[in-house]
């Protein structure tokens, strides 16, 4: 408000001064017009009757002074007033005569005082009543006080002041309302955010506001929704992880206790130790998945690249699911394809293949087919893992790589899964400068393809050089 009031004051001073200047110039032009009109009239009268022109001049002078609120005086070259009937001989001296003669005419606001130390507007002109007498110049002075200018300035100042006060009041009321609205919004936001800090997301900020506040409200509401959703997902994640860890630990503990106390016969111990090994492998992969997700989030994941036989890696993973494959009576195809090698992180790539094979075995139809493909084209190695079965809908394909996402059908078939496998797999493949894509025909098959450069290190090097 201080800045605005200062700006309005400065603007007011400029407007008043400019208006006063225009008015002053207008009054000076009026004086000049009156003076030239008076000179033309008396010159014409002098030509027609030299003896009457003084009387005529006095009569015309009185009319013009009354009509235009000015004073008119006529002088000869000796600074003598040529209208003897005048009660006031005016203000005319040698310096003024010389200045008028030098410039032919003057039009100014004079600081010299006629009376009471007041400035005045002045028009002075040198002319010749008789053109044949070039040595007998006459001088006309037309002047008036500055009262009209002062009154005009006061009126402009008062008018501007009233308008400025009205404008400032309107602005103040509008600004105050806006400030109050911002204050109310701030109080609501602080109150609601306080509830958010306590885990209560039941209330949202109103969006029926100005565009700037509406933008803030929408952002805060979106953030709150994301936090609420994140908490729900985290709770589900913790519950699933607890279940996933409890199941193999309980199984391992039961088998080990059975072996130790003799409940499991020695002839069966080898079989149960194999099951324990599988459960330990499952725990290892589960814990590795969670650790890798944490490392991905913190950006500390760094692959340990080695020349690796990808075909052997796939076969090794498939053998881990041998019992489940036999239980579902699945047919496995194309594992005996030509060997495919690439530079990868073996542990990370094994985790990717494990996640894809696990999903393929989990969701394949009973008696269905698991098929694998290995291909190399333009230094791009492709591993394909396909299973027959229900397949994915188009809407599910768009979300299948999201964290914690599980399709509607998978919720019933896989109640304990975390929904992390495909998300982690995609991140690992991206670390290898590759891509993982999914193809599916609903009701027929689903296929995941891992596409990675034969040596991802050369890709990173090319990027740095560019």
Tab-separated table of N, CA and C in Angstrom, residues 96-191:
chain	number	residue	atom	x	y	z
A	96	UNK	N	12.429	45.938	-21.235
A	96	UNK	CA	11.342	45.162	-21.844
A	96	UNK	C	11.171	45.567	-23.297
A	97	UNK	N	11.277	46.918	-23.585
A	97	UNK	CA	11.148	47.377	-24.971
A	97	UNK	C	12.246	46.783	-25.848
A	98	UNK	N	13.480	46.772	-25.336
A	98	UNK	CA	14.601	46.233	-26.112
A	98	UNK	C	14.397	44.735	-26.376
A	99	UNK	N	13.924	44.040	-25.351
A	99	UNK	CA	13.722	42.593	-25.505
A	99	UNK	C	12.631	42.308	-26.536
A	100	UNK	N	11.548	43.099	-26.519
A	100	UNK	CA	10.481	42.909	-27.505
A	100	UNK	C	10.983	43.253	-28.906
A	101	UNK	N	11.730	44.344	-28.991
A	101	UNK	CA	12.250	44.763	-30.291
A	101	UNK	C	13.211	43.715	-30.855
A	102	UNK	N	14.002	43.127	-29.988
A	102	UNK	CA	14.986	42.134	-30.447
A	102	UNK	C	14.299	40.858	-30.951
A	103	UNK	N	13.231	40.421	-30.289
A	103	UNK	CA	12.541	39.173	-30.660
A	103	UNK	C	11.303	39.397	-31.509
A	104	UNK	N	10.963	40.677	-31.744
A	104	UNK	CA	9.759	41.069	-32.477
A	104	UNK	C	8.514	40.856	-31.618
A	105	UNK	N	8.475	39.732	-30.842
A	105	UNK	CA	7.379	39.518	-29.908
A	105	UNK	C	7.853	38.571	-28.804
A	106	UNK	N	7.186	38.653	-27.650
A	106	UNK	CA	7.476	37.734	-26.552
A	106	UNK	C	6.167	37.160	-26.044
A	107	UNK	N	6.244	35.921	-25.538
A	107	UNK	CA	5.066	35.250	-24.997
A	107	UNK	C	5.577	34.396	-23.840
A	108	UNK	N	5.270	34.797	-22.598
A	108	UNK	CA	5.934	34.145	-21.477
A	108	UNK	C	5.148	34.304	-20.197
A	109	UNK	N	5.585	33.484	-19.199
A	109	UNK	CA	5.146	33.675	-17.825
A	109	UNK	C	6.266	34.440	-17.148
A	110	UNK	N	6.020	35.701	-16.812
A	110	UNK	CA	7.068	36.560	-16.284
A	110	UNK	C	7.113	36.462	-14.771
A	111	UNK	N	8.311	36.418	-14.239
A	111	UNK	CA	8.484	36.393	-12.789
A	111	UNK	C	8.556	37.801	-12.209
A	112	UNK	N	8.636	38.806	-13.110
A	112	UNK	CA	8.612	40.191	-12.637
A	112	UNK	C	7.221	40.502	-12.115
A	113	UNK	N	7.133	41.366	-11.153
A	113	UNK	CA	5.829	41.621	-10.529
A	113	UNK	C	5.267	42.963	-10.983
A	114	UNK	N	3.977	42.935	-11.254
A	114	UNK	CA	3.263	44.177	-11.542
A	114	UNK	C	2.802	44.799	-10.235
A	115	UNK	N	2.255	43.935	-9.369
A	115	UNK	CA	1.794	44.397	-8.064
A	115	UNK	C	1.654	43.197	-7.137
A	116	UNK	N	1.802	43.452	-5.879
A	116	UNK	CA	1.635	42.406	-4.848
A	116	UNK	C	2.530	41.196	-5.074
A	117	UNK	N	3.648	41.392	-5.754
A	117	UNK	CA	4.635	40.321	-5.963
A	117	UNK	C	4.042	39.077	-6.628
A	118	UNK	N	3.088	39.245	-7.519
A	118	UNK	CA	2.458	38.128	-8.215
A	118	UNK	C	2.988	38.046	-9.645
A	119	UNK	N	3.338	36.848	-10.129
A	119	UNK	CA	3.757	36.712	-11.532
A	119	UNK	C	2.566	36.897	-12.467
A	120	UNK	N	2.852	37.049	-13.761
A	120	UNK	CA	1.773	37.282	-14.717
A	120	UNK	C	2.163	36.695	-16.067
A	121	UNK	N	1.132	36.485	-16.899
A	121	UNK	CA	1.327	36.032	-18.268
A	121	UNK	C	1.415	37.258	-19.157
A	122	UNK	N	2.353	37.252	-20.102
A	122	UNK	CA	2.623	38.464	-20.877
A	122	UNK	C	2.780	38.130	-22.358
A	123	UNK	N	2.091	38.940	-23.191
A	123	UNK	CA	2.326	38.924	-24.631
A	123	UNK	C	2.735	40.339	-25.031
A	124	UNK	N	3.903	40.494	-25.618
A	124	UNK	CA	4.375	41.797	-26.081
A	124	UNK	C	4.796	41.719	-27.539
A	125	UNK	N	4.470	42.771	-28.310
A	125	UNK	CA	4.790	42.742	-29.737
A	125	UNK	C	5.119	44.146	-30.231
A	126	UNK	N	6.106	44.208	-31.112
A	126	UNK	CA	6.469	45.461	-31.776
A	126	UNK	C	5.775	45.492	-33.141
A	127	UNK	N	5.157	46.629	-33.473
A	127	UNK	CA	4.485	46.742	-34.768
A	127	UNK	C	4.505	48.218	-35.204
A	128	UNK	N	4.092	48.437	-36.450
A	128	UNK	CA	4.056	49.789	-37.032
A	128	UNK	C	2.642	50.076	-37.488
A	129	UNK	N	2.052	51.111	-36.839
A	129	UNK	CA	0.685	51.490	-37.246
A	129	UNK	C	0.713	52.066	-38.656
A	130	UNK	N	1.730	52.894	-38.921
A	130	UNK	CA	1.881	53.454	-40.254
A	130	UNK	C	3.055	52.764	-40.934
A	131	UNK	N	2.823	51.935	-41.922
A	131	UNK	CA	3.909	51.189	-42.572
A	131	UNK	C	4.954	52.105	-43.192
A	132	UNK	N	4.571	53.348	-43.519
A	132	UNK	CA	5.529	54.257	-44.150
A	132	UNK	C	6.500	54.868	-43.145
A	133	UNK	N	6.153	54.803	-41.875
A	133	UNK	CA	6.998	55.400	-40.852
A	133	UNK	C	7.714	54.278	-40.081
A	134	UNK	N	8.802	53.840	-40.618
A	134	UNK	CA	9.513	52.703	-40.043
A	134	UNK	C	10.283	53.071	-38.768
A	135	UNK	N	10.423	54.366	-38.509
A	135	UNK	CA	11.180	54.765	-37.330
A	135	UNK	C	10.294	54.987	-36.103
A	136	UNK	N	9.001	54.875	-36.277
A	136	UNK	CA	8.065	55.118	-35.168
A	136	UNK	C	7.339	53.831	-34.828
A	137	UNK	N	8.035	52.919	-34.152
A	137	UNK	CA	7.438	51.638	-33.768
A	137	UNK	C	6.506	51.816	-32.597
A	138	UNK	N	5.504	51.019	-32.543
A	138	UNK	CA	4.575	50.970	-31.408
A	138	UNK	C	4.730	49.613	-30.734
A	139	UNK	N	4.333	49.599	-29.432
A	139	UNK	CA	4.487	48.364	-28.667
A	139	UNK	C	3.177	48.047	-27.966
A	140	UNK	N	2.766	46.818	-28.123
A	140	UNK	CA	1.530	46.354	-27.473
A	140	UNK	C	1.892	45.370	-26.366
A	141	UNK	N	1.307	45.586	-25.188
A	141	UNK	CA	1.445	44.637	-24.080
A	141	UNK	C	0.070	44.122	-23.702
A	142	UNK	N	-0.054	42.806	-23.664
A	142	UNK	CA	-1.288	42.177	-23.187
A	142	UNK	C	-0.869	41.215	-22.083
A	143	UNK	N	-1.406	41.418	-20.898
A	143	UNK	CA	-1.023	40.520	-19.808
A	143	UNK	C	-2.213	40.268	-18.901
A	144	UNK	N	-2.063	39.220	-18.120
A	144	UNK	CA	-3.088	38.882	-17.128
A	144	UNK	C	-2.411	38.164	-15.967
A	145	UNK	N	-3.076	38.115	-14.843
A	145	UNK	CA	-2.545	37.434	-13.669
A	145	UNK	C	-2.629	35.913	-13.812
A	146	UNK	N	-2.085	35.234	-12.819
A	146	UNK	CA	-2.069	33.760	-12.841
A	146	UNK	C	-3.154	33.168	-11.948
A	147	UNK	N	-4.129	33.979	-11.571
A	147	UNK	CA	-5.191	33.469	-10.697
A	147	UNK	C	-5.928	32.296	-11.336
A	148	UNK	N	-6.247	32.425	-12.629
A	148	UNK	CA	-6.981	31.353	-13.305
A	148	UNK	C	-6.173	30.051	-13.341
A	149	UNK	N	-4.861	30.225	-13.540
A	149	UNK	CA	-4.005	29.027	-13.554
A	149	UNK	C	-3.987	28.382	-12.174
A	150	UNK	N	-3.895	29.227	-11.146
A	150	UNK	CA	-3.894	28.694	-9.781
A	150	UNK	C	-5.209	27.990	-9.461
A	151	UNK	N	-6.320	28.605	-9.880
A	151	UNK	CA	-7.626	27.977	-9.632
A	151	UNK	C	-7.754	26.657	-10.392
A	152	UNK	N	-7.285	26.716	-11.652
A	152	UNK	CA	-7.344	25.479	-12.455
A	152	UNK	C	-6.497	24.378	-11.809
A	153	UNK	N	-5.308	24.744	-11.324
A	153	UNK	CA	-4.428	23.763	-10.684
A	153	UNK	C	-5.084	23.176	-9.438
A	154	UNK	N	-5.732	24.050	-8.658
A	154	UNK	CA	-6.411	23.579	-7.445
A	154	UNK	C	-7.541	22.616	-7.790
A	155	UNK	N	-8.303	22.968	-8.840
A	155	UNK	CA	-9.416	22.101	-9.251
A	155	UNK	C	-8.899	20.736	-9.723
A	156	UNK	N	-7.850	20.757	-10.550
A	156	UNK	CA	-7.271	19.489	-11.039
A	156	UNK	C	-6.748	18.659	-9.868
A	157	UNK	N	-6.096	19.350	-8.923
A	157	UNK	CA	-5.550	18.641	-7.765
A	157	UNK	C	-6.656	18.004	-6.936
A	158	UNK	N	-7.737	18.777	-6.706
A	158	UNK	CA	-8.859	18.248	-5.930
A	158	UNK	C	-9.528	17.073	-6.652
A	159	UNK	N	-9.730	17.232	-7.972
A	159	UNK	CA	-10.374	16.163	-8.739
A	159	UNK	C	-9.528	14.897	-8.719
A	160	UNK	N	-8.224	15.065	-8.918
A	160	UNK	CA	-7.346	13.896	-8.908
A	160	UNK	C	-7.301	13.258	-7.519
A	161	UNK	N	-7.277	14.111	-6.477
A	161	UNK	CA	-7.226	13.595	-5.109
A	161	UNK	C	-8.462	12.753	-4.796
A	162	UNK	N	-9.632	13.276	-5.208
A	162	UNK	CA	-10.883	12.525	-4.967
A	162	UNK	C	-10.855	11.196	-5.704
A	163	UNK	N	-10.473	11.245	-6.986
A	163	UNK	CA	-10.417	10.006	-7.774
A	163	UNK	C	-9.392	9.029	-7.189
A	164	UNK	N	-8.244	9.584	-6.765
A	164	UNK	CA	-7.207	8.720	-6.196
A	164	UNK	C	-7.675	8.069	-4.905
A	165	UNK	N	-8.359	8.848	-4.057
A	165	UNK	CA	-8.865	8.284	-2.797
A	165	UNK	C	-9.890	7.195	-3.063
A	166	UNK	N	-10.801	7.465	-4.011
A	166	UNK	CA	-11.807	6.449	-4.357
A	166	UNK	C	-11.130	5.183	-4.895
A	167	UNK	N	-10.160	5.384	-5.809
A	167	UNK	CA	-9.448	4.229	-6.379
A	167	UNK	C	-8.685	3.461	-5.313
A	168	UNK	N	-8.018	4.203	-4.407
A	168	UNK	CA	-7.265	3.551	-3.335
A	168	UNK	C	-8.189	2.790	-2.385
A	169	UNK	N	-9.362	3.343	-2.106
A	169	UNK	CA	-10.320	2.656	-1.236
A	169	UNK	C	-10.799	1.368	-1.884
A	170	UNK	N	-11.107	1.461	-3.197
A	170	UNK	CA	-11.550	0.251	-3.912
A	170	UNK	C	-10.439	-0.788	-3.916
A	171	UNK	N	-9.220	-0.325	-4.202
A	171	UNK	CA	-8.091	-1.260	-4.217
A	171	UNK	C	-7.850	-1.840	-2.830
A	172	UNK	N	-7.956	-0.995	-1.792
A	172	UNK	CA	-7.734	-1.465	-0.425
A	172	UNK	C	-8.747	-2.536	-0.036
A	173	UNK	N	-10.022	-2.273	-0.361
A	173	UNK	CA	-11.068	-3.250	-0.029
A	173	UNK	C	-10.824	-4.561	-0.771
A	174	UNK	N	-10.503	-4.432	-2.073
A	174	UNK	CA	-10.229	-5.637	-2.872
A	174	UNK	C	-8.999	-6.370	-2.360
A	175	UNK	N	-7.954	-5.596	-2.058
A	175	UNK	CA	-6.703	-6.195	-1.576
A	175	UNK	C	-6.917	-6.857	-0.214
A	176	UNK	N	-7.694	-6.190	0.652
A	176	UNK	CA	-7.966	-6.745	1.974
A	176	UNK	C	-8.738	-8.054	1.869
A	177	UNK	N	-9.722	-8.083	0.962
A	177	UNK	CA	-10.473	-9.319	0.769
A	177	UNK	C	-9.562	-10.443	0.288
A	178	UNK	N	-8.665	-10.077	-0.629
A	178	UNK	CA	-7.754	-11.089	-1.153
A	178	UNK	C	-6.811	-11.584	-0.058
A	179	UNK	N	-6.302	-10.643	0.752
A	179	UNK	CA	-5.414	-11.021	1.849
A	179	UNK	C	-6.153	-11.917	2.841
A	180	UNK	N	-7.410	-11.547	3.142
A	180	UNK	CA	-8.206	-12.375	4.061
A	180	UNK	C	-8.431	-13.765	3.485
A	181	UNK	N	-8.663	-13.809	2.158
A	181	UNK	CA	-8.870	-15.101	1.500
A	181	UNK	C	-7.597	-15.936	1.565
A	182	UNK	N	-6.457	-15.283	1.323
A	182	UNK	CA	-5.180	-15.986	1.422
A	182	UNK	C	-4.930	-16.447	2.868
A	183	UNK	N	-5.274	-15.575	3.817
A	183	UNK	CA	-5.093	-15.936	5.220
A	183	UNK	C	-5.947	-17.126	5.616
A	184	UNK	N	-7.233	-17.104	5.162
A	184	UNK	CA	-8.121	-18.229	5.459
A	184	UNK	C	-7.609	-19.510	4.819
A	185	UNK	N	-7.116	-19.374	3.582
A	185	UNK	CA	-6.564	-20.547	2.890
A	185	UNK	C	-5.335	-21.074	3.629
A	186	UNK	N	-4.486	-20.154	4.107
A	186	UNK	CA	-3.284	-20.570	4.830
A	186	UNK	C	-3.649	-21.301	6.113
A	187	UNK	N	-4.662	-20.762	6.843
A	187	UNK	CA	-5.088	-21.411	8.081
A	187	UNK	C	-5.647	-22.802	7.811
A	188	UNK	N	-6.489	-22.901	6.761
A	188	UNK	CA	-7.047	-24.208	6.400
A	188	UNK	C	-5.943	-25.179	6.015
A	189	UNK	N	-4.981	-24.679	5.223
A	189	UNK	CA	-3.910	-25.558	4.774
A	189	UNK	C	-3.074	-26.045	5.955
A	190	UNK	N	-2.744	-25.143	6.891
A	190	UNK	CA	-1.974	-25.544	8.067
A	190	UNK	C	-2.741	-26.559	8.913
A	191	UNK	N	-4.056	-26.316	9.058
A	191	UNK	CA	-4.877	-27.236	9.854
A	191	UNK	C	-4.949	-28.628	9.209
